[in-house]
Amino acid sequence: MNASAPLWEFVDISNAYPGVLANDSVCIKLLARSIHGLLGENGCGKSTMIKTLSGVKQPDSGQILKDGRPVQISDPQVARAMGIATVFQEFSIVPTLSVGENIFLGNMPRSSLGVVDWKRVHSDAAAVLAEMEVDISTEAITGQLSVGEQQLVEIAKAVAMRASMIVLDEPTAALGEGEIERLHQLLRTMRDKGTGILYVSHRLDEVERIVDEVTILRNGRVVRASGETEINVREIVTAMVGEDIGEHYPKERNAEDEVVLEARGIATNAGVNNVSFELRRGEVLGLGGVLGSGRTEIARALFGTDDLTAGRVVLNGRPVAFRGEMDAIRAGLALVPENRKFDGLFFNFRASGNITAASLGKLARLGLLDLKREERATQSLIDDLEISAQAEEKTVNFLSGGNQQKIVIARWLFSNAGILILDEPTQGIDIGAKIAVYNLINELTRDGRSIILISSDHDELLAMSDRIAVVQHGTIRRIANAAELDHDDLVRASASTGRNREEGEALA
């Protein structure tokens, strides 16, 4: 462990909201030349601590020390001036501006005349992206990028600041394995040059690889200070949850021989190219590949979001032609989207309104929605999925990420979907909520439903899939039993360009 004096230190920090003590006398020491993991389940107080360090919230009591001296971080501008860069889980990009403009927003390079030097904006931004080994045009409009690419732009903003302390809240939630490894290498380089890094992530296998020390919160208090917990997944989970939860990936094998869905040479204008595979009853078919490989585009093609330009989809032995998502829903398909906040939820609705949104016809009487019937119909799902009791009192924007994700899944259970496409279903949710999703996958397949699982977490994909199809450049390069693959196989297969497809098909 690094024995140098703390770069930043929280001393007995407490923060309260009405009825909730978010932080209770929290002490954390952040060292230079160290990557410090701040861990805990959703609601443990991590986000409030991040807001305190970044100047968004003032602590109710306690002190913040920089280089051993008390300071007051009164607002985010003061935090930036003190050398703190924060990458929040919620993006702060301006979608209508270019990548270069977003990277230097609020700190634009200027000429000797005091006007923005646009040439330097883009050349300096390009240098930052090159340092990160990210291939994105600085002229691209940020709102037109994928979620993962937008996440990389957010991180580039922090890198461009050359801050002495970088706070990263779920920085890899939307990234593939290749992007994660490049980011980790960049963070190690920055650490070795003296930058302090506070790293928050629910991907514990990833935390195990990258952090030097950890502080673990539970119910607003520090339950393990740095140096008190061995950095391995099982020890961390036990400290976070308060008990040994056993198997991290509780996989059941429920696949049968019956084929319920076939894709036969399907293609779209969104980049899907001659994709063929079969999905069996009770099976979890994983789609693996790097960011932008075409996994999500395949999901959109199956769900009728993007029109097919070639090939066909066969459902239970019969060809189908979906003219849109409603046709797919009526046929028994469901899609849990990658970005639940923008594509999966109505944030001004409570849980019941979100759960019934795809199947309102079940609740209509004389063409009108029966709200009491809606609440009765959804209560069993809320209970069965152990969704927070607050879900029927508050709109979903007040709920944790895990509860939000379970509400999206509940929508498709209410619609009685037989085939569920889950695109990054555990992205940004804590370990307890992840295990709840894994157990739900087991329940669904045990009931004879089939799952297409898209995940950038290779450990999750390998553990929870029966078979895995590796996607590259919009086509499937290889299909194999998950038990025959390992982490290195997925990395090599998804990065390969010369491997011919017949080799992979022989493994199907």
Coordinates of C-alpha atoms in Angstrom, one line a residue, residues 267-270 272 300-301 304-310 322-324:
A267 CA -29.5 -7.9 -42.9
T268 CA -30.4 -4.2 -42.3
N269 CA -29.3 -0.8 -43.3
A270 CA -28.0 -0.3 -39.7
V272 CA -26.4 -6.2 -39.7
R300 CA -33.1 -4.1 -33.2
A301 CA -33.5 -6.2 -36.3
G304 CA -38.7 -5.0 -35.7
T305 CA -37.1 -1.6 -34.8
D306 CA -35.0 -1.7 -38.0
D307 CA -36.4 -3.1 -41.2
L308 CA -34.8 -6.2 -42.8
T309 CA -33.3 -5.6 -46.2
A310 CA -32.5 -9.4 -46.6
F322 CA -42.5 -7.4 -38.3
R323 CA -43.4 -4.0 -39.5
G324 CA -42.5 -2.5 -36.1

